[in-house]
């Protein structure tokens, strides 16, 4: 079947493709270097809708290559360039179409179609050049890899091969060409390590330093400089020398390092990284076509697997649902926020003050019970701004301005009399929080919104003693505040639409992913994690070893084991949340006597770490001595079933209670607030895929075809 027929068939499966055109224009290169053909990839939209490759887009590029191939063969042009529209080069395959595929053969056609078009760029009669002018990801990176030479803009903000993160492999040449261009070790960093590190992006300078691009130019006149450089290359004035690739032991060591990274991140739970590493291992002999064939098969297998469907589902949640929160009131109801008050000056309060300051750039005032704490809180913010200055993230003028905007006072009347938004981050005890809000209400303006960063307490109860309970809203951040995107926005029984709309507007300015939740104990993430951790604690208390209980969860590929997570959260906080939920739901949430003993002993976790053991977690002998266990010993599989059944039951109940609008919001919360992997789709696609949802609740959480292969 010809490439054109292949792509025509595939295009029929993708009726809603945003089609990218490949426009050819001709220009005379400087210094009399000759006539040049420049192909510009452009979908006709501005940079907010990045250029992608679906079948019709690939067909357009194929047609453009037909034209320049004829011109090159006839000696009418000396070279061919590929670039993108302003700010965007191209960001890869059109994933909307991938979701629709039902047959392995159709998935195989997508891989072959991309390869057949892209590899033509390396077989033309004249040299080809890729000019990475803007964001380049996935297939966008790969189309450039097939060219003879590449330049990159210093202003390029995002360059990556994110496929493994989503549950795919770089399947249009990435796994094969990249290690042959820059060496296996650097390729493993880009394809595996960066991808599994929350899809870490490269900047233009890093792309050049890695040797992916042959030249780096400033963004302002990037194309002009690239064409000058191109002319010099074609005239022989610049010779590009690339380092020899080590195809010996270093290649094997790089692949082994990649496997260790994948094991550490997904514990064998998701196949994409391992398939990519198999192809990189095979690419050692430099046989590109063999590598392309392997990429086609891996791509098709993974497209027909649950992990990719979950990955795309998760990606869409973060990119789309996360930006348009379900249930948020009309944004026109939001009130302006020109000054923020923070009650408390401890670590959490100081982190919040810094975030509000950086994103809103309005006056932020902290209060606390003594001057020493206030000074420490303001000092923390100043020190963090100094760090930003040292890293070049802000200039001196901006640093001075931000520092001038933050202050601390003891007197709430002095600090909050003209504040529009006051958030508390004080001790997690309902009486303390009620008292704080009563004091704030006495001095703050009538329009001010009161937000609480509580992790588990009732927002309705907190507001119940105020004259105006309608202006209290839950605003629950996740630690570390600067890194985790989730913000649970909690509507109390009295919270009005204006207060809620203001909370969502502030969340957007803070660049957080806001999810609306009902005022139910521990809201979403902490309720699910506490049930999850509670079941782990239960099986340990009953008699299963800590090692077996922890290992049982490895097949989920979570970012860290349950007890390491407990260490991060803090055993005392974990105990407090479990006590709160035990009071609300005593039949399902237990309070572990062993966890209580660990907290009473002042232990920071279950593990100790030593250099001799490579800083791997080892059960602390003092904690082991505290544990009182029964004699019921479960296998890993039995533990896993118990834990997943408990989580599925809790999610079913939360959806019945209307804690969030849909299962999608629970997944969005776990991905953005607890770092749960994309290949799980959060949690509900995994529970559906493993049959747990139906076993426990009698039905799937998501409709068939959502985060799964359509029937």
XYZ file of C-alpha atoms in Angstrom:
711
model
C 0.000 0.000 0.000
C 1.374 3.442 -0.922
C 1.935 6.133 1.721
C -0.899 8.194 0.201
C -3.336 5.235 0.434
C -2.174 4.456 3.967
C -2.796 8.034 5.102
C -6.101 8.347 3.246
C -7.405 5.270 5.073
C -6.191 6.595 8.408
C -7.713 10.044 7.758
C -11.156 8.450 7.447
C -10.816 7.298 11.075
C -9.993 10.850 12.269
C -12.924 13.009 11.114
C -12.218 15.918 13.504
C -8.496 16.343 12.887
C -7.164 19.912 13.141
C -5.252 19.744 9.883
C -1.728 21.138 9.611
C -0.708 22.554 6.255
C 2.868 22.309 4.934
C 3.380 25.486 2.933
C 6.369 25.624 0.565
C 7.947 28.972 -0.238
C 11.196 29.725 -2.035
C 13.909 32.197 -1.173
C 17.419 33.040 -2.243
C 19.925 32.259 0.493
C 22.454 34.964 1.458
C 26.011 35.064 0.056
C 24.777 33.636 -3.242
C 24.406 30.183 -1.682
C 21.458 29.356 -3.969
C 17.698 28.912 -4.104
C 16.147 27.287 -1.047
C 12.740 25.719 -0.291
C 11.260 26.400 3.170
C 8.351 24.263 4.433
C 6.314 25.915 7.224
C 4.080 23.710 9.404
C 0.953 25.677 10.342
C -2.554 24.653 11.425
C -3.974 28.132 10.850
C -4.490 28.915 14.550
C -2.376 31.038 16.898
C 0.118 29.554 19.375
C -2.650 28.623 21.858
C -3.590 25.751 19.503
C -0.280 24.000 18.791
C 0.400 22.293 15.467
C -0.069 18.504 15.468
C 0.271 15.601 13.023
C -2.800 13.558 12.176
C -3.144 11.545 8.947
C -4.332 14.490 6.798
C -1.495 16.639 8.198
C 1.065 13.943 7.347
C -0.467 13.724 3.848
C 0.026 17.493 3.433
C 3.682 17.189 4.445
C 4.039 14.228 2.055
C 2.656 16.376 -0.808
C 5.065 19.213 0.064
C 7.965 16.737 0.009
C 6.777 15.493 -3.419
C 7.180 19.061 -4.704
C 10.615 19.764 -3.197
C 11.863 16.299 -4.176
C 11.131 17.108 -7.845
C 12.805 20.521 -7.481
C 15.878 18.985 -5.810
C 16.182 16.276 -8.482
C 15.956 18.950 -11.195
C 18.710 21.002 -9.557
C 16.323 23.930 -8.929
C 17.073 24.141 -5.174
C 20.190 23.620 -3.049
C 18.473 22.730 0.224
C 15.182 22.312 2.095
C 14.187 23.682 5.516
C 11.308 22.820 7.865
C 10.054 25.304 10.476
C 6.863 26.145 12.371
C 4.442 28.997 12.938
C 5.312 31.666 15.558
C 6.185 30.113 18.984
C 5.380 26.554 17.827
C 7.405 24.101 15.747
C 5.083 21.072 16.157
C 3.953 19.099 19.193
C 3.549 15.606 17.793
C 0.779 13.206 16.906
C -2.858 14.226 17.185
C -3.878 12.243 20.280
C -7.590 12.906 19.744
C -7.423 10.553 16.789
C -5.426 7.899 18.636
C -8.265 7.582 21.194
C -10.665 6.538 18.418
C -8.609 3.614 17.118
C -10.131 0.173 17.673
C -7.957 -2.133 15.533
C -4.280 -3.087 15.764
C -3.884 -2.699 11.977
C -5.180 0.896 12.124
C -2.712 1.655 14.913
C 0.084 0.096 12.855
C -0.856 2.358 9.918
C -0.302 5.448 12.094
C 3.253 4.366 12.883
C 4.050 3.422 9.303
C 2.458 6.596 7.928
C 4.634 8.853 10.070
C 7.783 6.908 9.235
C 7.106 6.802 5.502
C 6.674 10.586 5.341
C 9.410 11.669 7.762
C 12.159 9.386 6.437
C 11.787 10.940 2.969
C 13.509 14.021 4.440
C 16.734 12.059 4.858
C 16.624 10.602 1.334
C 16.400 13.768 -0.782
C 19.015 14.865 -3.314
C 19.889 17.978 -1.268
C 20.572 18.569 2.475
C 17.574 19.155 4.755
C 17.421 21.490 7.741
C 15.025 21.635 10.720
C 14.662 25.015 12.417
C 13.197 24.403 15.902
C 11.758 27.909 16.311
C 9.302 27.101 19.123
C 7.765 24.321 21.210
C 8.669 20.902 19.806
C 7.431 17.632 21.263
C 7.065 14.040 20.168
C 6.568 13.848 16.412
C 7.591 17.506 16.179
C 11.030 16.619 17.540
C 11.161 13.498 15.346
C 10.445 15.227 12.018
C 13.555 17.316 12.731
C 15.635 14.239 13.606
C 15.129 12.933 10.057
C 16.757 16.104 8.646
C 20.484 16.456 7.869
C 20.962 19.468 10.225
C 19.078 21.208 13.025
C 19.112 24.665 14.602
C 17.270 25.637 17.787
C 16.018 28.907 19.240
C 17.446 30.001 22.605
C 13.890 31.190 23.391
C 12.399 27.724 22.854
C 10.536 26.969 26.125
C 9.653 23.304 25.735
C 11.296 20.441 23.856
C 10.645 16.811 24.753
C 9.825 13.284 23.752
C 6.947 12.813 26.214
C 5.596 9.545 24.793
C 6.741 7.253 27.631
C 5.023 9.595 30.121
C 1.744 9.009 28.265
C 2.205 5.273 27.696
C 3.726 5.277 24.178
C 7.215 5.161 22.655
C 8.725 7.849 20.419
C 7.538 5.900 17.390
C 8.403 8.036 14.347
C 12.167 7.657 14.633
C 12.907 8.953 18.138
C 13.971 5.673 19.759
C 16.190 4.799 16.784
C 17.683 8.052 15.465
C 18.289 9.906 18.753
C 20.731 7.383 20.315
C 22.517 7.184 16.963
C 22.797 10.977 16.905
C 23.791 11.839 20.515
C 24.666 8.467 22.056
C 22.556 6.028 24.046
C 23.102 7.603 27.473
C 21.897 11.079 26.507
C 19.021 9.533 24.551
C 17.950 7.538 27.627
C 17.898 10.802 29.599
C 15.593 12.464 27.052
C 13.335 9.492 26.232
C 13.093 7.745 29.620
C 14.378 9.873 32.501
C 12.857 13.233 31.536
C 9.622 11.625 30.442
C 9.166 9.714 33.712
C 10.187 12.810 35.678
C 6.723 14.367 35.191
C 7.441 15.032 31.506
C 10.389 17.356 32.144
C 10.959 19.804 29.280
C 14.259 20.932 27.766
C 15.032 24.558 26.915
C 16.720 25.596 23.649
C 20.186 25.830 25.192
C 19.924 22.305 26.600
C 18.840 20.932 23.202
C 22.028 22.409 21.724
C 24.249 21.214 24.600
C 22.966 17.644 24.167
C 23.999 17.746 20.506
C 20.429 17.373 19.186
C 20.803 20.743 17.434
C 23.917 21.830 15.534
C 23.501 25.567 16.211
C 21.771 27.832 18.753
C 20.435 31.294 17.865
C 18.529 33.990 19.772
C 14.764 34.031 19.353
C 14.420 37.585 17.997
C 15.997 36.876 14.605
C 16.147 33.088 14.810
C 15.060 32.243 11.263
C 17.271 34.919 9.725
C 20.328 33.647 11.635
C 19.437 30.025 10.794
C 19.337 30.856 7.075
C 22.706 32.673 7.263
C 24.135 29.586 8.975
C 22.481 27.303 6.393
C 24.124 29.284 3.574
C 27.526 28.891 5.261
C 26.997 25.131 5.683
C 25.938 24.678 2.041
C 28.945 26.687 0.815
C 31.274 24.524 2.911
C 32.324 27.402 5.160
C 30.947 25.621 8.248
C 31.545 21.901 8.690
C 29.458 20.094 11.297
C 31.443 17.481 13.159
C 29.476 15.215 15.428
C 31.178 13.100 18.084
C 31.675 9.392 17.402
C 29.022 7.241 19.067
C 30.243 4.613 21.554
C 28.537 1.414 20.410
C 30.306 -0.772 22.945
C 29.702 -1.333 26.637
C 28.618 2.290 27.168
C 25.502 1.635 25.061
C 24.539 -1.406 27.151
C 25.201 0.506 30.381
C 22.932 3.325 29.192
C 20.090 0.880 28.520
C 20.658 -0.729 31.938
C 20.508 2.736 33.539
C 17.209 3.336 31.718
C 15.796 0.078 33.082
C 16.818 1.052 36.618
C 15.072 4.437 36.184
C 11.922 2.735 34.845
C 11.956 0.196 37.703
C 12.317 3.009 40.221
C 9.419 4.992 38.721
C 6.863 2.435 37.513
C 8.139 -0.871 39.000
C 7.321 -2.776 35.815
C 3.686 -1.611 36.043
C 3.587 0.198 32.697
C 5.171 -1.261 29.545
C 6.070 1.873 27.525
C 9.493 2.635 29.054
C 10.613 -0.980 28.657
C 9.469 -1.153 25.018
C 11.365 2.091 24.292
C 14.505 0.673 25.941
C 14.231 -2.541 23.896
C 14.260 -0.449 20.691
C 17.182 1.686 21.925
C 19.080 -1.540 22.700
C 18.381 -2.818 19.166
C 19.462 0.501 17.607
C 23.057 -0.167 18.719
C 24.041 -1.524 15.298
C 22.828 1.637 13.522
C 20.285 -0.181 11.315
C 17.644 2.551 11.137
C 15.016 0.667 9.121
C 15.070 -2.255 11.569
C 14.529 0.291 14.363
C 11.652 1.970 12.515
C 9.932 -1.402 12.051
C 10.304 -2.120 15.779
C 8.877 1.333 16.573
C 5.821 0.610 14.378
C 5.046 -2.631 16.217
C 5.617 -1.125 19.689
C 3.464 1.876 18.818
C 0.585 -0.306 17.594
C 0.771 -2.644 20.618
C 0.769 0.267 23.063
C -2.018 2.163 21.269
C -4.190 -0.920 21.790
C -3.274 -1.124 25.502
C -4.977 0.298 28.571
C -2.019 2.324 29.837
C -1.930 4.613 26.793
C -5.697 5.152 26.899
C -5.357 6.024 30.588
C -2.402 8.302 29.780
C -4.352 10.231 27.133
C -7.357 10.434 29.486
C -5.103 11.806 32.244
C -3.463 14.266 29.843
C -6.887 15.547 28.747
C -8.023 15.888 32.366
C -5.030 18.074 33.217
C -5.071 20.094 29.990
C -8.823 20.542 29.561
C -10.925 19.711 32.616
C -8.243 21.190 34.871
C -8.587 24.512 33.051
C -12.419 24.501 33.051
C -13.418 23.248 36.511
C -16.746 21.418 36.739
C -19.341 23.276 38.830
C -17.452 26.596 39.088
C -19.829 29.606 39.165
C -19.859 32.270 36.451
C -16.478 34.030 36.569
C -18.181 37.441 36.189
C -19.290 37.087 39.844
C -15.681 37.119 41.077
C -14.547 40.136 43.100
C -11.177 41.835 42.596
C -8.390 40.886 45.017
C -5.974 43.774 45.630
C -4.611 42.732 49.039
C -4.187 39.331 50.698
C -4.025 38.521 54.408
C -2.411 35.335 55.741
C -3.205 34.193 59.282
C -0.178 32.324 60.572
C 3.502 32.666 59.700
C 4.658 29.047 59.977
C 6.093 27.101 57.047
C 2.764 26.440 55.289
C 1.562 30.026 55.787
C 4.903 31.381 54.537
C 4.739 29.177 51.427
C 1.223 30.481 50.757
C 2.342 34.093 51.242
C 5.157 33.567 48.724
C 2.797 32.005 46.164
C 0.180 34.800 46.450
C 2.936 37.397 46.250
C 4.565 35.952 43.126
C 1.377 35.243 41.191
C -0.900 38.129 42.226
C 1.806 40.785 42.828
C -0.397 42.551 45.394
C 0.361 43.447 49.036
C 0.465 40.339 51.268
C 0.436 40.686 55.060
C 1.120 37.880 57.566
C 0.034 37.809 61.211
C 0.875 35.465 64.069
C 0.831 35.354 67.861
C 4.283 36.884 68.448
C 6.760 39.120 66.648
C 9.417 36.404 66.377
C 7.093 34.176 64.309
C 5.972 37.082 62.130
C 9.595 38.069 61.441
C 10.503 34.464 60.645
C 7.598 34.195 58.143
C 8.503 37.433 56.347
C 12.181 36.401 56.446
C 11.329 33.098 54.738
C 9.565 34.930 51.891
C 12.498 37.348 51.469
C 14.998 34.463 51.423
C 13.000 32.616 48.743
C 12.868 35.768 46.583
C 16.660 36.075 46.965
C 16.991 32.486 45.699
C 14.858 33.356 42.653
C 17.126 36.343 42.032
C 20.257 34.156 42.224
C 18.744 31.682 39.744
C 17.875 34.508 37.353
C 14.133 33.814 37.676
C 13.495 37.456 38.682
C 15.612 40.581 38.157
C 16.760 42.932 40.935
C 13.942 45.402 40.296
C 11.277 42.680 40.500
C 12.884 41.197 43.640
C 12.860 44.605 45.358
C 9.246 45.169 44.350
C 8.106 41.767 45.649
C 9.933 42.202 48.950
C 8.306 45.610 49.419
C 4.853 44.031 48.949
C 5.166 41.536 51.833
C 4.869 42.590 55.462
C 4.020 41.160 58.859
C 2.053 42.587 61.805
C 0.738 41.341 65.136
C -2.490 43.341 65.010
C -5.088 41.787 62.670
C -7.013 45.083 62.537
C -3.925 46.813 61.199
C -3.159 44.046 58.727
C -6.584 43.076 57.415
C -8.759 46.221 57.488
C -8.413 46.626 53.719
C -7.770 42.979 52.681
C -10.005 41.421 50.012
C -8.939 37.817 50.613
C -7.777 36.347 53.937
C -6.485 32.772 54.182
C -5.725 30.955 57.425
C -3.043 28.293 57.834
C -3.090 27.755 61.611
C -3.243 24.636 63.784
C -5.652 21.978 62.453
C -8.233 22.217 65.248
C -11.784 23.395 64.680
C -11.976 25.635 67.776
C -8.734 27.430 66.875
C -9.909 28.052 63.315
C -13.349 29.294 64.444
C -11.672 31.764 66.817
C -9.322 32.996 64.075
C -12.199 33.649 61.674
C -14.213 35.436 64.386
C -11.223 37.746 64.983
C -10.778 38.335 61.245
C -14.497 39.036 60.698
C -14.384 41.735 63.372
C -11.752 43.748 61.470
C -11.908 42.802 57.758
C -14.086 44.615 55.182
C -17.611 43.303 54.552
C -16.680 42.064 51.052
C -13.561 40.108 52.092
C -13.445 36.372 51.322
C -12.242 34.074 54.132
C -10.386 30.973 52.945
C -9.244 28.019 55.028
C -6.370 25.718 54.123
C -7.825 22.907 56.252
C -6.998 19.411 55.037
C -9.920 17.589 56.629
C -12.147 19.752 58.866
C -15.675 20.948 58.064
C -15.752 24.338 56.326
C -19.457 24.681 57.262
C -18.705 24.157 60.952
C -15.776 26.575 60.760
C -18.096 29.291 59.390
C -21.078 28.470 61.600
C -20.399 31.082 64.308
C -19.802 34.004 61.927
C -22.287 36.770 61.076
C -21.537 36.170 57.375
C -20.780 32.463 56.926
C -21.451 32.772 53.180
C -18.004 34.229 52.546
C -16.029 31.270 53.924
C -14.558 28.850 51.389
C -12.188 25.882 51.619
C -8.909 26.499 49.804
C -6.865 23.357 50.392
C -3.321 23.326 48.978
C -0.985 20.358 48.767
C 2.566 20.242 50.017
C 4.983 21.302 48.576
C 2.781 24.252 47.595
C 5.118 25.458 44.826
C 5.150 22.058 43.092
C 1.808 20.250 43.432
C -0.801 21.931 41.203
C -4.006 20.832 42.955
C -6.220 23.208 44.907
C -9.365 21.644 46.399
C -11.972 24.424 46.549
C -14.596 23.481 49.110
C -18.121 24.861 49.101
C -19.550 25.067 52.609
C -23.319 24.830 53.084
C -23.568 28.646 53.319
C -20.839 29.614 50.794
C -22.314 31.954 48.166
C -21.541 32.078 44.444
C -19.561 35.339 44.617
C -17.164 33.918 47.234
C -16.788 30.698 45.265
C -16.255 32.545 41.967
C -13.585 34.713 43.626
C -11.858 31.590 44.956
C -11.759 30.073 41.445
C -10.497 33.337 39.929
C -7.695 33.507 42.517
C -6.839 29.833 41.902
C -6.466 30.565 38.188
C -4.100 33.475 38.879
C -2.129 31.206 41.215
C -1.814 28.802 38.226
C -3.393 26.005 40.242
C -5.666 23.191 39.073
C -8.874 23.879 40.986
C -11.441 21.152 41.674
C -14.762 21.926 43.360
C -15.604 19.594 46.234
C -18.493 19.275 48.619
C -17.825 19.965 52.301
C -17.290 16.318 53.231
C -14.674 14.985 55.686
C -11.118 15.214 54.225
C -12.583 16.231 50.831
C -11.023 14.126 48.020
C -7.295 13.330 48.099
C -6.885 12.905 51.845
C -10.029 10.796 52.100
C -8.873 8.371 49.388
C -5.254 8.284 50.574
C -6.339 7.777 54.189
C -8.558 4.842 53.207
C -5.705 3.477 51.065
C -3.110 3.924 53.841
C -5.585 2.743 56.468
C -5.980 -0.606 54.744
C -2.175 -0.979 54.533
C -1.982 -0.189 58.269
C -4.773 -2.697 58.988
C -3.002 -5.604 57.282
C 0.244 -4.711 59.130
C -1.622 -4.506 62.450
C -3.278 -7.875 61.735
C 0.064 -9.606 61.137
C 1.384 -9.109 57.576
C 4.991 -7.914 57.442
C 5.717 -4.290 56.536
C 7.792 -5.501 53.570
C 4.964 -7.596 52.058
C 2.369 -4.851 52.650
C 4.564 -2.291 50.855
C 5.591 -4.624 48.016
C 1.945 -5.506 47.332
C 1.328 -2.009 45.957
C 4.353 -1.909 43.608
C 2.382 -3.113 40.525
C 0.475 0.186 40.563
C 3.716 2.033 39.794
C 3.010 4.799 42.331
C 5.626 7.552 42.786
C 6.479 6.264 46.281
C 5.474 3.441 48.591
C 2.675 4.040 51.150
C 4.964 4.261 54.193
C 7.462 6.545 52.426
C 4.471 8.774 51.578
C 3.450 8.694 55.251
C 6.935 9.913 56.126
C 6.564 12.810 53.679
C 3.121 13.774 55.028
C 4.232 13.239 58.617
C 2.892 10.400 60.818
C 1.220 12.912 63.189
C -0.757 14.509 60.334
C -1.635 11.058 58.960
C -2.884 10.044 62.414
C -4.887 13.274 62.795
C -6.647 12.824 59.424
C -7.399 9.161 60.194
C -8.911 10.227 63.552
C -11.068 12.865 61.789
C -12.322 10.288 59.283
C -12.784 7.644 61.962
C -15.162 10.019 63.767
C -17.087 10.575 60.518
C -17.069 7.001 59.178
C -16.096 4.624 62.032
C -17.160 1.530 60.073
C -14.554 2.117 57.318
C -11.758 4.264 58.764
C -9.663 2.817 61.562
C -7.088 4.465 63.793
C -4.042 2.218 63.840
C -2.680 1.620 67.369
C 0.737 0.997 65.793
C 0.668 4.365 63.977
C -0.412 6.032 67.243
C 2.560 4.375 69.001
C 4.959 5.602 66.281
C 3.633 9.168 66.682
C 3.780 8.973 70.500
C 7.412 7.845 70.281
C 8.168 10.965 68.223
C 9.225 8.957 65.186
C 9.298 10.717 61.788
C 8.451 7.529 59.929
C 8.822 3.751 59.801
C 12.180 3.749 58.054
C 15.808 4.694 58.562
C 18.288 5.385 55.772
C 22.019 4.722 55.739
C 24.859 5.342 53.288
C 25.969 1.695 53.668
C 22.593 0.589 52.285
C 22.585 3.176 49.472
C 19.943 5.207 51.367
C 17.292 2.573 50.656
C 14.483 2.473 53.244
C 15.064 -0.044 56.059
C 12.572 -0.692 58.866
C 13.707 1.301 61.887
C 14.565 -1.242 64.646
C 12.964 1.091 67.223
C 9.739 1.159 65.186
C 9.885 -2.636 64.727
C 10.066 -2.953 68.536
C 6.935 -0.780 68.884
C 4.811 -2.814 66.449
C 2.201 -5.095 68.006
C 0.881 -7.446 65.324
C -1.731 -10.205 65.145
C -1.239 -13.568 63.433
C -3.158 -13.057 60.160
C -0.512 -13.103 57.423
C -1.618 -12.208 53.880
C 0.117 -12.656 50.516
C 0.983 -9.667 48.341
C -1.979 -10.432 46.081
C -4.390 -10.603 49.029
C -3.082 -7.289 50.378
C -3.439 -5.653 46.963
C -7.018 -6.900 46.584
C -7.961 -5.618 50.034
C -6.440 -2.192 49.408
C -7.953 -1.761 45.931
C -11.365 -2.992 47.076
C -11.309 -0.446 49.904
C -10.359 2.385 47.543
C -13.034 1.384 45.015
C -15.670 1.252 47.756
C -14.674 4.710 49.020
C -14.728 6.261 45.542
C -18.171 4.736 44.906
C -19.490 6.241 48.151
C -17.919 9.638 47.409
C -19.603 9.723 44.004
C -22.933 8.694 45.577
C -22.528 11.520 48.123
C -21.743 14.042 45.377
C -18.360 14.993 46.869
C -17.297 15.846 43.298
C -19.233 16.084 40.028
C -17.803 12.946 38.390
C -15.165 10.213 38.668
C -12.987 12.361 36.362
C -12.573 14.902 39.194
C -11.301 12.209 41.566
C -8.686 11.201 38.995
C -7.714 14.834 38.372
C -7.243 15.298 42.138
C -5.004 12.237 42.522
C -2.861 13.138 39.485
C -2.337 16.803 40.440
C -2.468 16.541 44.241
C -0.791 13.208 44.969
C 1.351 12.666 41.864
C -0.446 9.468 40.848
C 0.801 8.315 37.451
C -0.737 9.109 34.091
C -0.570 5.422 33.121
C -3.132 4.680 35.863
C -5.270 7.582 34.639
C -5.414 8.645 38.288
C -7.172 5.601 39.748
C -10.634 4.888 38.301
C -9.442 3.656 34.837
C -7.102 1.229 36.601
C -9.881 -0.040 38.880
C -12.112 -0.477 35.812
C -9.352 -2.220 33.836
C -8.547 -4.652 36.656
C -12.229 -5.497 37.229
C -12.148 -4.087 40.783
C -14.884 -1.473 40.188
C -17.447 -4.055 39.093
C -16.421 -6.505 41.802
C -16.983 -3.898 44.512
C -19.666 -1.525 43.184
C -21.335 -3.641 40.506
C -20.432 -1.193 37.721
C -17.545 0.618 36.045
C -16.660 4.149 37.164
C -16.163 5.310 33.558
C -18.142 4.449 30.452
C -16.575 1.822 28.160
C -14.248 3.563 25.699
C -13.324 6.296 28.202
C -9.684 5.665 29.199
C -9.995 2.285 27.456
C -10.038 0.901 23.908
C -13.521 1.487 22.394
C -15.512 -1.705 21.849
